[in-house]
């Protein structure tokens, strides 16, 4: 069923029953051509692109809980492609371009709001680092502009513009095509579109083991809803990647951490862009509902608890007030955490695993949301063809042996 | 006017002898001291208080507590404007001024209410299905303006906040009967007890009923030394029983506040055991137009009558879906509120099929099972649908929930780790049993004995909420976010059936009230629609905070100058006296330069650099990181740490070293000097001291555990005064330094201990400028003395003070790398000219194995080179990219440092360039923001390649 | 915010400490293959459950020590010095 204003009008006249389910809740079949483990954004996008790009529709997406219930629904919803290295730039730019057409592609409004992302320069050293960054982005064919202090002030007037500030604002740099999207809508849009192409989304279906053939290759999974066979299996489980890898008998260069985010009570519009202050770690945007969405760095110890430490909450809010002092009287309304899969170079891993027929998409760390379309696209490619997608070639497990890391954070001195 | 003040003795919380003037939406009103804004508005007959989030429907006061979804106001103005304050919790104070949120131009005539006409096409999630054409950006600004609630202040908060940490044996959250009883029992058993009362009165719902039992318990608790914190709400339980609570200290919105008040206090309480006693919320009944001003939770009405002497209406229709609700009728009547009718909903015999009055209840139509209807004239509809225990803290602490079917409520399923629930929030509603259990719990926790299970009785028969069939009018489940039963039905139809999907798709429970009165009803309705019991739909894990808390209160004093405080040089005042231009470098406030009147930073730096090359200059290098490394294995250890062999140093010799991490990346550099056979002096970079020390300690304590080495950080013990320039020694000599330090007697890269007027000096001959240089380390508090002593002789030498900027000019002229500027977290030693050093060193060192991987052997790796702009006038922009063609194309490198060289008379730059060592003499193109420059690749250093100036 | 017991200073709030990840990793010699070196540097069990990890009391005595901690509940199961043999703790898989 096509979503449109007309459909809403029809719905208004004939009631809820005129709508059809966004996706089915099917029973598992005994066998699929491809199984994707994890019905977050990446897993659902993988299934969608398997069907759409490769004509593989006999696909199941297995989800321990509810679709979109993991990090997809627990992040600060930023999309951007402001990367230094050509490998990352190509990957994330491809993703951003898919985002730009996703609402119509999926017939589901993901509310992509390209309101721009401003990084604040708090020192002359920051200005130099941002000059490198912006110029590198231009080299990579991506929009980037350096901003003067006055331009930053005009874009976000509530910033602490005092020259006496502990972190004075000397300027910044922006990617105007960056912004936010509605996180749930991305998961739901992919789920609905994949379901319409015949993909079975199996919720409350926890993977408890892998079945193997004589050569060690995977032939299927044991789940809480019984065994399911598959020709190829893809893992897209973010913070739980290591748990699945262990079930399959290998380890990953991944550590799981809690990444906190929080929102204030909603207010009328007060911030029209996304602001990131690398010096303080504050990461602020305002949702369409009016909540200030605040993110920052990881909790500093490995964790599978979706909670987050209060010490870090205090740090995040202190950083936020350092750049937005007028937010002091806003009230914190909700705080939560996602479990993110952090690798040494903060870049993803998309490709084969040591286990035949088993493929993985993980390692997005704190930045998985923006990578959903390309993560799905490239995992679908390797699942369908057995070969890594050209965009994903630099992002293989092998780089941890050759030392060819793609360490954006280290190069930029800023956590991605 | 339906709401009105009742006669005494009603009004336990108000002082009728003190009237308070306040204003609401620009109109003046009067109330009594002790009133909340809500009670005072009701007393004044005000019913229309706010507008809802989506449909801008008129809303009144719905509750008497933290669960309030509708009566939100913005308090105050300017920097003290506080948005979205719940009128039910806001005490009125003289001069209080507040306005309704989310309405324009006003709450009576709100243009946003036009949304109500389109409500049918705006069901749950409508925005996912439309606004796709031409583009979301086309609609977003208007939708953002319609959304949001209050208006955020635009100026920095003038008030301040503080934080208190506290430790206790037993923390009791909630000062109702159960909380008081457990606190007293625990204190009697000898425990240190802390008790939090969310309001200004102990006793909870019994407090305003004038209950003697709670008054006695409160007296006893105080006598036993229980620490009672009033107006303090626990909002979060974190790891290992850290409970965070917010205490309201100053009244919001008072007219006569001083310029800065202590507004709120954050309590971080580490408790051995936590007892949750937060009671329960009333669960509303679902019926058409149940959001009209005049519809209210039944127990709230009783509280207004008893505590504040306010009748919210004259004639009430009581919808009692619970035993407890039914029992309210005589109590309300006794207060003077006429009960027009009681609809006993426990068997769903009579339903409300319509509410009359758009901006305030004027009546309701009741419908019997046979379809017959009866119109009831009333100005108040009281909703008593049962209770929802406040299981928030239990859930936050990791506790599970179970469903009590008869009472349609979730209660704690056993205790949570470290947290036990008592009273109504445990599902114990029988007063005597709840009190006994609370006492048993307090006593057992104080004595370390097993805690008795709660007498979970539920609250009698309370059938679950049901939507009324065959009626028009929205039946609201979540008032703030305008989620109606039809939206739940839509979510069910579209398969958003799990609790997470339900919440997110419909936005139930996502408002500032966090669904305290809506979540359970939403689950129940979804369960009915999908033939499941509520627990099968699921419950979400409750997240902190339990109630919204000010950002400022969480931050406390970590603001302004106390947010990551800056470090100042020990001789800061001396630099002020020299006219220093200070800048922040990392955590330090340091002189960037000492500009003369009218001189720019760049010009000052060039002048200072020129002076260092021609006479002498003085730099305060005190922030430089300093470690002393002692022990029989100190030499062997430093060999492991640095690229550069330290064990071969003779006593008094010094050597440059690069510090790598195990991945081979350059993380710091520095100079290591040998003080004795088993004793070394290590200079790190200013920014690198903490990571160097941490790395040293980690390797020593965790890997080389048999090494006998001690590392002592001495950065703040020693100041550093650096004197550089051809006349450096002449200057020192004039200031009375020992002739043993003369260049002829002391070689470059050696260290000597010396004294001057008894002050110990540790003098290192080293140079970051390429000139004769002395780095004089001395006790930190003596640095100003030494600077003054040297300065008194400066005029004769022609010496100047120089800042960081001149230092940068000087070191770039010499091609010396600066960690973090020319290197980043991907730089290997072979990238910065240390390929030969790696080959020479025979012993193992940290990171070495990583350098020989494929990535380390790649001939296309970037290497540090010098660049000279072809036009000999343009300072190449730092960060500019090197490539044959303008962008977009593949980059070959970038400019890392760039200055105009006063010594050479033209600009110079350092760059990282792919295969750079092989490209000396090439001309490259440098691109910066659409402009392009030619530059020549040159060998380093730019200046004095033979190093002849090092000896003056 | 966790409460960790420094073996030297006693129980202190988590923010006095820094965690450096998995402990008891055996450092191979320089002769190993690139693959083995890579596994030493980067590959971790990352258990959902008991994790043996290394902490430093940064804003305190500066000492490193080992902790066995559940990564789901954050319960601390054992604290022991770097040179002590690892004590057995409940819930640790093979």
Coordinates of N, CA and C in Angstrom, one line a residue, chain A residues 3-5 8-9 12 16-17 19-25 66-67 73-74 86 103-104 107-109 111-115 124-125 128 131-132 135-136 138-139 141 146 157-158 166-167 182-185 188 203 265-269 271-272 279-280 286 288-289 306-307 310 314 317-319 321-322 325-335 344 401-405 407 410-411, chain B residues 53 79-80 82-85 102 120-121 127-134 136-137 140 144-150 153 155 157 159 161 163 238-239 244 252 263 266 268 481 490 493-496 498 501 504-505 510-512 514 543-545 548-552 554-555 558 563-564 566 583-584 587 601 663 805 820 824-825 853-855 858 878-879 881 887-889 894 927-930:
Chain A
X3 N 2.0 4.9 0.8 CA 1.7 6.0 1.7 C 1.7 7.3 1.0
X4 N 0.7 8.1 1.3 CA 0.6 9.5 0.7 C -0.4 10.3 1.5
X5 N -0.5 11.5 1.2 CA -1.5 12.4 1.9 C -2.9 11.9 1.5
X8 N -3.8 9.0 3.7 CA -4.2 9.5 5.1 C -5.6 10.0 5.0
X9 N -6.0 10.6 4.0 CA -7.4 11.1 3.8 C -8.3 9.9 3.8
X12 N -8.6 8.5 7.1 CA -9.5 9.3 8.0 C -10.9 8.9 7.8
X16 N -9.0 2.8 11.0 CA -7.7 2.2 11.1 C -7.6 0.9 10.2
X17 N -8.8 0.3 10.0 CA -8.7 -1.0 9.2 C -8.4 -0.8 7.8
X19 N -5.8 0.6 6.8 CA -4.3 0.4 6.7 C -3.9 -1.0 6.7
X20 N -2.9 -1.3 6.1 CA -2.4 -2.7 6.1 C -1.1 -2.8 7.0
X21 N -0.8 -3.9 7.6 CA 0.4 -4.0 8.5 C 1.6 -3.5 7.7
X22 N 2.5 -2.9 8.5 CA 3.7 -2.4 7.9 C 4.6 -3.5 7.5
X23 N 4.5 -4.6 8.2 CA 5.2 -5.9 7.9 C 4.5 -7.0 8.5
X24 N 4.7 -8.2 8.0 CA 4.1 -9.4 8.5 C 4.9 -9.9 9.7
X25 N 4.2 -10.8 10.4 CA 4.9 -11.5 11.5 C 4.9 -13.0 11.2
X66 N 13.0 -6.9 19.2 CA 12.1 -6.3 18.3 C 12.9 -5.5 17.2
X67 N 12.4 -5.5 16.0 CA 13.2 -4.8 14.9 C 13.4 -3.4 15.3
X73 N 17.6 2.5 17.3 CA 16.7 3.4 18.1 C 17.3 4.1 19.2
X74 N 18.6 4.1 19.3 CA 19.3 4.6 20.6 C 20.4 5.6 20.2
X86 N 40.2 8.9 1.8 CA 39.4 8.7 0.7 C 38.5 7.4 0.9
X103 N 13.7 8.4 1.4 CA 12.3 8.5 1.7 C 11.4 8.1 0.5
X104 N 11.8 8.5 -0.7 CA 11.0 8.1 -1.8 C 11.3 6.6 -2.2
X107 N 9.2 4.7 0.2 CA 7.9 5.3 0.4 C 7.6 5.4 1.9
X108 N 8.5 5.9 2.6 CA 8.4 6.1 4.1 C 9.2 7.3 4.4
X109 N 8.6 8.2 5.1 CA 9.3 9.5 5.3 C 10.3 9.3 6.5
X111 N 12.3 11.6 7.3 CA 12.5 12.9 7.8 C 14.0 13.3 7.8
X112 N 14.6 13.1 6.7 CA 16.0 13.5 6.5 C 16.0 15.1 6.6
X113 N 16.7 15.6 7.5 CA 16.8 17.0 7.7 C 18.2 17.5 7.5
X114 N 18.5 17.9 6.3 CA 19.9 18.3 6.1 C 20.2 19.7 6.5
X115 N 20.2 19.8 7.9 CA 20.3 21.1 8.5 C 21.8 21.5 8.7
X124 N 43.5 27.9 17.7 CA 44.1 28.0 16.4 C 44.5 26.6 15.9
X125 N 44.9 25.7 16.8 CA 45.2 24.4 16.4 C 44.0 23.7 15.8
X128 N 43.5 24.9 12.3 CA 44.4 24.2 11.4 C 43.9 22.8 11.1
X131 N 41.0 23.0 8.8 CA 41.4 23.3 7.5 C 41.8 22.1 6.7
X132 N 42.6 21.3 7.4 CA 43.1 20.0 6.8 C 41.8 19.1 6.5
X135 N 39.7 20.6 3.6 CA 40.4 20.5 2.3 C 40.4 19.0 1.9
X136 N 40.6 18.1 2.8 CA 40.6 16.7 2.5 C 39.2 16.3 2.0
X138 N 37.1 18.1 0.4 CA 37.0 18.7 -1.0 C 37.8 17.8 -1.9
X139 N 38.9 17.3 -1.5 CA 39.7 16.4 -2.3 C 38.8 15.1 -2.6
X141 N 35.7 15.1 -2.9 CA 34.5 15.5 -3.7 C 33.3 15.7 -2.8
X146 N 34.8 26.2 5.6 CA 35.3 26.7 6.8 C 34.4 27.9 7.2
X157 N 23.0 30.9 17.4 CA 23.3 32.1 18.2 C 23.3 31.8 19.7
X158 N 22.8 30.7 20.2 CA 22.9 30.4 21.6 C 24.2 29.9 22.1
X166 N 36.0 29.3 28.5 CA 37.0 28.3 28.7 C 37.3 27.6 27.3
X167 N 36.3 27.4 26.5 CA 36.5 26.9 25.1 C 35.9 28.0 24.2
X182 N 15.1 10.6 11.1 CA 14.3 10.0 12.1 C 14.7 8.5 12.2
X183 N 15.4 8.1 13.4 CA 16.0 6.8 13.4 C 15.0 5.7 13.3
X184 N 13.9 5.7 14.0 CA 12.9 4.6 13.9 C 12.4 4.4 12.5
X185 N 12.2 5.6 11.8 CA 11.7 5.5 10.4 C 12.6 4.8 9.5
X188 N 12.0 1.1 10.3 CA 10.7 0.7 9.8 C 10.5 0.8 8.3
X203 N 11.0 -11.8 14.4 CA 11.3 -11.1 15.7 C 11.2 -12.1 16.8
X265 N 13.6 18.0 27.9 CA 12.2 18.3 27.6 C 12.2 19.1 26.3
X266 N 11.1 19.0 25.6 CA 11.0 19.8 24.3 C 10.8 21.3 24.5
X267 N 11.3 22.1 23.7 CA 11.1 23.5 23.7 C 10.9 23.9 22.2
X268 N 10.4 25.1 22.1 CA 10.2 25.7 20.7 C 11.6 25.8 20.1
X269 N 11.7 25.9 18.8 CA 13.0 25.8 18.1 C 14.0 26.8 18.7
X271 N 17.7 25.8 18.1 CA 18.9 25.4 17.5 C 18.6 24.7 16.2
X272 N 19.0 25.3 15.1 CA 18.6 24.9 13.8 C 19.6 24.1 13.0
X279 N 36.5 19.8 21.1 CA 37.3 20.2 22.3 C 36.6 19.8 23.6
X280 N 35.3 19.9 23.7 CA 34.6 19.6 24.9 C 33.9 18.2 24.8
X286 N 18.7 19.6 17.9 CA 17.3 19.7 18.4 C 16.4 18.9 17.5
X288 N 12.9 17.4 15.8 CA 11.7 18.1 15.3 C 10.7 18.3 16.4
X289 N 10.7 17.4 17.4 CA 9.7 17.5 18.5 C 10.1 18.6 19.4
X306 N 22.7 -1.5 28.8 CA 22.2 -0.3 28.1 C 21.9 0.8 29.1
X307 N 22.9 1.2 29.8 CA 22.6 2.2 30.9 C 23.4 3.4 30.8
X310 N 26.6 7.5 35.4 CA 26.2 8.9 35.8 C 27.4 9.8 35.7
X314 N 27.2 13.4 33.7 CA 27.6 14.7 34.2 C 28.6 15.3 33.3
X317 N 26.8 16.6 30.1 CA 26.0 17.8 30.3 C 26.9 19.0 30.6
X318 N 28.0 18.8 31.3 CA 28.9 19.9 31.6 C 29.5 20.4 30.3
X319 N 29.9 19.5 29.4 CA 30.4 19.9 28.1 C 29.3 20.7 27.3
X321 N 26.9 22.5 28.5 CA 26.7 23.8 29.1 C 27.9 24.7 28.8
X322 N 29.1 24.1 28.6 CA 30.3 24.9 28.3 C 30.1 25.6 27.0
X325 N 25.5 27.7 27.4 CA 25.2 28.0 28.8 C 23.7 28.2 29.1
X326 N 23.0 28.6 28.1 CA 21.5 28.9 28.4 C 20.7 27.6 28.6
X327 N 21.3 26.4 28.3 CA 20.6 25.2 28.4 C 20.5 24.7 29.9
X328 N 21.1 25.5 30.8 CA 21.1 25.1 32.2 C 19.7 24.8 32.8
X329 N 18.8 25.7 32.4 CA 17.4 25.5 33.0 C 16.5 24.6 32.2
X330 N 17.0 24.0 31.1 CA 16.3 23.0 30.5 C 16.4 21.7 31.4
X331 N 15.4 20.9 31.2 CA 15.5 19.7 32.1 C 15.7 18.4 31.3
X332 N 16.6 17.6 31.8 CA 16.9 16.3 31.2 C 15.7 15.4 31.4
X333 N 15.3 14.8 30.3 CA 14.0 14.1 30.3 C 14.3 12.6 30.2
X334 N 15.2 12.2 29.4 CA 15.4 10.7 29.2 C 16.9 10.5 28.9
X335 N 17.5 9.5 29.5 CA 18.9 9.1 29.2 C 19.0 7.6 29.0
X344 N 39.7 -0.7 16.9 CA 40.8 0.2 17.1 C 40.8 1.4 16.2
X401 N 45.9 -7.3 10.4 CA 47.1 -8.0 10.3 C 48.2 -7.2 9.5
X402 N 47.7 -6.5 8.5 CA 48.7 -5.7 7.7 C 49.0 -4.4 8.3
X403 N 48.2 -3.9 9.2 CA 48.4 -2.6 9.8 C 47.8 -1.5 9.0
X404 N 47.1 -1.8 7.9 CA 46.5 -0.8 7.0 C 45.2 -0.3 7.7
X405 N 45.3 0.3 8.8 CA 44.1 0.8 9.5 C 43.6 2.0 8.8
X407 N 42.3 5.0 10.2 CA 42.0 5.5 11.6 C 41.7 7.0 11.5
X410 N 42.1 9.0 14.8 CA 43.5 9.3 15.2 C 44.0 10.4 14.3
X411 N 43.6 10.4 13.0 CA 44.1 11.4 12.1 C 43.5 12.7 12.4
Chain B
X53 N 0.2 18.9 22.8 CA 1.4 19.0 22.0 C 1.1 19.0 20.5
X79 N 16.8 35.5 31.5 CA 17.7 34.4 31.8 C 17.1 33.4 32.8
X80 N 16.1 33.9 33.5 CA 15.5 32.9 34.5 C 14.3 32.3 34.0
X82 N 12.1 29.5 32.9 CA 12.2 28.1 33.0 C 11.0 27.5 32.3
X83 N 11.3 26.7 31.3 CA 10.1 26.2 30.5 C 9.6 24.9 31.1
X84 N 8.3 24.7 30.8 CA 7.6 23.4 31.0 C 7.6 23.0 32.5
X85 N 7.3 23.9 33.3 CA 7.2 23.6 34.8 C 5.8 23.1 35.0
X102 N 3.0 26.4 24.5 CA 2.5 25.8 23.3 C 1.2 26.4 22.8
X120 N -8.3 13.9 12.1 CA -8.6 12.6 11.5 C -7.5 12.2 10.5
X121 N -6.9 13.2 9.9 CA -5.8 12.9 9.0 C -4.4 13.0 9.7
X127 N 3.2 11.5 10.0 CA 4.4 12.1 9.3 C 5.3 11.1 8.6
X128 N 5.1 9.8 9.0 CA 5.9 8.8 8.2 C 5.3 8.6 6.8
X129 N 4.1 9.0 6.7 CA 3.4 8.6 5.5 C 3.2 9.7 4.5
X130 N 3.6 10.9 4.9 CA 3.3 12.0 4.0 C 4.5 13.0 4.1
X131 N 4.3 14.2 3.7 CA 5.4 15.2 3.6 C 6.6 14.7 2.9
X132 N 6.4 13.8 1.9 CA 7.5 13.3 1.2 C 7.7 14.1 -0.1
X133 N 6.8 14.9 -0.5 CA 6.8 15.5 -1.8 C 6.5 17.0 -1.6
X134 N 7.3 18.0 -2.0 CA 8.5 17.7 -2.8 C 9.6 17.2 -1.9
X136 N 10.9 16.8 2.6 CA 10.6 17.0 4.0 C 11.0 18.4 4.4
X137 N 12.1 19.0 3.8 CA 12.6 20.3 4.2 C 11.5 21.4 4.0
X140 N 9.3 21.0 7.3 CA 9.9 20.8 8.6 C 9.9 22.1 9.5
X144 N 8.3 22.1 13.1 CA 9.1 22.4 14.3 C 8.5 23.5 15.1
X145 N 7.9 24.5 14.5 CA 7.3 25.6 15.2 C 6.1 25.2 16.0
X146 N 5.3 24.3 15.3 CA 4.1 23.8 16.0 C 4.4 22.9 17.2
X147 N 5.6 22.2 17.1 CA 5.9 21.3 18.1 C 6.7 22.0 19.2
X148 N 7.3 21.3 20.1 CA 8.0 21.9 21.2 C 7.0 22.3 22.2
X149 N 7.3 22.6 23.4 CA 6.4 23.1 24.4 C 6.7 24.5 24.8
X150 N 7.5 24.7 25.9 CA 7.8 26.0 26.4 C 8.9 26.7 25.5
X153 N 15.2 29.6 27.6 CA 15.9 30.8 27.8 C 17.0 31.0 26.8
X155 N 19.7 33.2 27.5 CA 20.9 33.8 28.2 C 21.4 32.8 29.2
X157 N 22.4 30.9 32.5 CA 21.6 30.8 33.8 C 22.4 31.6 34.9
X159 N 21.8 31.5 38.0 CA 21.8 30.8 39.3 C 22.8 29.7 39.3
X161 N 24.2 25.9 41.3 CA 23.8 24.6 41.7 C 25.0 23.9 42.5
X163 N 26.5 20.2 44.5 CA 26.5 18.7 44.5 C 27.0 18.3 45.9
X238 N 21.9 4.1 39.9 CA 23.0 3.8 39.0 C 23.8 2.6 39.6
X239 N 24.9 2.2 38.9 CA 25.7 1.1 39.3 C 26.0 1.1 40.8
X244 N 20.8 9.0 42.8 CA 21.0 10.5 42.6 C 19.6 11.1 42.8
X252 N 11.0 28.7 42.5 CA 11.0 29.2 41.2 C 10.2 30.4 41.0
X263 N 20.0 27.3 43.4 CA 18.6 26.9 42.9 C 18.3 25.5 43.3
X266 N 22.2 18.7 43.9 CA 22.2 17.3 43.5 C 22.8 16.5 44.6
X268 N 24.3 12.8 45.6 CA 24.8 11.5 45.1 C 25.0 10.7 46.3
X481 N 1.0 14.0 24.6 CA 1.3 13.8 23.2 C 0.1 13.5 22.3
X490 N -4.6 1.8 15.6 CA -3.9 1.9 14.3 C -2.5 1.2 14.4
X493 N -3.1 -2.4 14.2 CA -3.5 -2.8 12.8 C -2.2 -2.8 12.0
X494 N -1.3 -1.9 12.2 CA -0.1 -1.8 11.3 C 1.0 -2.7 11.8
X495 N 0.8 -3.4 12.9 CA 1.8 -4.4 13.4 C 2.9 -3.7 14.2
X496 N 2.6 -2.5 14.7 CA 3.6 -1.9 15.7 C 3.1 -2.4 17.1
X498 N 4.7 -4.5 19.6 CA 5.5 -4.6 20.8 C 5.5 -3.3 21.5
X501 N 7.7 -0.7 19.9 CA 7.1 -0.1 18.6 C 5.9 0.8 19.0
X504 N 7.1 4.1 20.4 CA 7.8 5.0 19.4 C 6.8 5.4 18.3
X505 N 6.0 4.5 17.9 CA 5.1 4.8 16.7 C 4.0 5.8 17.1
X510 N 6.2 9.4 25.7 CA 7.4 10.0 25.4 C 7.5 11.5 25.8
X511 N 6.4 11.9 26.5 CA 6.4 13.4 26.9 C 7.1 13.6 28.2
X512 N 7.0 14.8 28.7 CA 7.7 15.2 29.9 C 7.3 14.4 31.1
X514 N 6.6 11.3 30.9 CA 7.2 10.0 30.7 C 6.1 8.9 30.9
X543 N 14.0 4.2 32.4 CA 15.3 4.9 32.3 C 15.3 6.1 33.2
X544 N 16.5 6.4 33.7 CA 16.5 7.7 34.4 C 16.4 8.9 33.5
X545 N 16.0 10.0 33.9 CA 15.5 10.3 35.3 C 14.1 10.0 35.5
X548 N 12.0 14.7 35.2 CA 13.0 15.6 34.6 C 13.8 16.4 35.6
X549 N 15.1 16.5 35.3 CA 16.0 17.3 36.2 C 16.7 18.3 35.4
X550 N 16.9 19.4 36.1 CA 17.6 20.5 35.4 C 19.0 20.1 34.9
X551 N 19.4 20.5 33.7 CA 20.7 20.2 33.3 C 21.7 20.8 34.2
X552 N 21.4 22.1 34.7 CA 22.3 22.8 35.5 C 22.6 22.0 36.8
X554 N 22.5 18.8 37.3 CA 23.4 17.6 37.1 C 24.8 18.1 36.9
X555 N 25.0 19.2 36.3 CA 26.4 19.7 36.1 C 27.0 20.3 37.3
X558 N 30.5 22.4 37.7 CA 31.4 22.2 36.5 C 31.1 23.1 35.4
X563 N 34.9 24.5 34.7 CA 34.8 23.4 33.7 C 36.1 23.2 33.2
X564 N 36.7 22.1 33.5 CA 38.1 21.8 33.1 C 39.0 23.0 33.3
X566 N 41.7 25.8 33.9 CA 43.0 26.1 33.2 C 44.1 26.1 34.1
X583 N 47.2 32.7 25.4 CA 46.2 31.8 24.7 C 46.2 30.5 25.4
X584 N 45.1 29.8 25.1 CA 44.9 28.5 25.7 C 45.6 27.4 24.9
X587 N 45.5 22.4 28.3 CA 45.0 22.8 29.6 C 45.7 24.1 30.1
X601 N 49.9 39.4 16.3 CA 50.5 38.2 16.8 C 51.6 37.7 15.9
X663 N 51.2 -0.3 18.7 CA 50.8 -0.3 17.2 C 51.8 0.4 16.4
X805 N 54.4 31.1 19.8 CA 54.3 31.3 18.4 C 55.7 31.5 17.8
X820 N 51.7 16.0 17.4 CA 50.3 16.5 17.4 C 50.0 17.6 16.4
X824 N 50.1 12.8 13.5 CA 48.8 12.5 14.0 C 48.8 11.1 14.5
X825 N 47.7 10.6 14.8 CA 47.6 9.2 15.4 C 47.9 8.1 14.4
X853 N 55.1 -4.4 9.5 CA 53.9 -5.0 8.8 C 53.9 -4.3 7.4
X854 N 53.0 -4.8 6.5 CA 52.9 -4.3 5.2 C 52.7 -2.8 5.2
X855 N 51.8 -2.3 6.1 CA 51.5 -0.9 6.1 C 52.8 -0.1 6.3
X858 N 55.1 0.3 3.2 CA 54.5 0.8 2.0 C 55.4 2.0 1.5
X878 N 48.0 26.1 6.5 CA 48.0 24.8 7.2 C 46.8 24.0 6.8
X879 N 46.9 22.7 6.5 CA 45.8 21.9 6.2 C 45.5 21.9 4.7
X881 N 45.9 20.8 0.9 CA 46.2 19.4 0.4 C 47.1 19.5 -0.8
X887 N 40.9 19.6 -6.6 CA 40.0 18.6 -6.2 C 38.7 18.6 -7.1
X888 N 38.0 17.5 -7.1 CA 38.3 16.2 -6.4 C 39.4 15.4 -7.1
X889 N 40.3 14.9 -6.3 CA 41.3 14.0 -6.8 C 41.9 13.3 -5.6
X894 N 49.5 16.8 2.9 CA 49.0 18.0 3.4 C 50.0 18.8 4.1
X927 N 46.5 22.9 -2.5 CA 45.2 23.4 -2.7 C 44.5 23.7 -1.4
X928 N 43.9 24.9 -1.4 CA 43.2 25.3 -0.2 C 41.9 26.1 -0.5
X929 N 40.8 25.4 -0.2 CA 39.5 26.1 -0.4 C 39.3 26.8 -1.8
X930 N 39.6 26.0 -2.8 CA 39.4 26.5 -4.1 C 40.5 27.3 -4.7

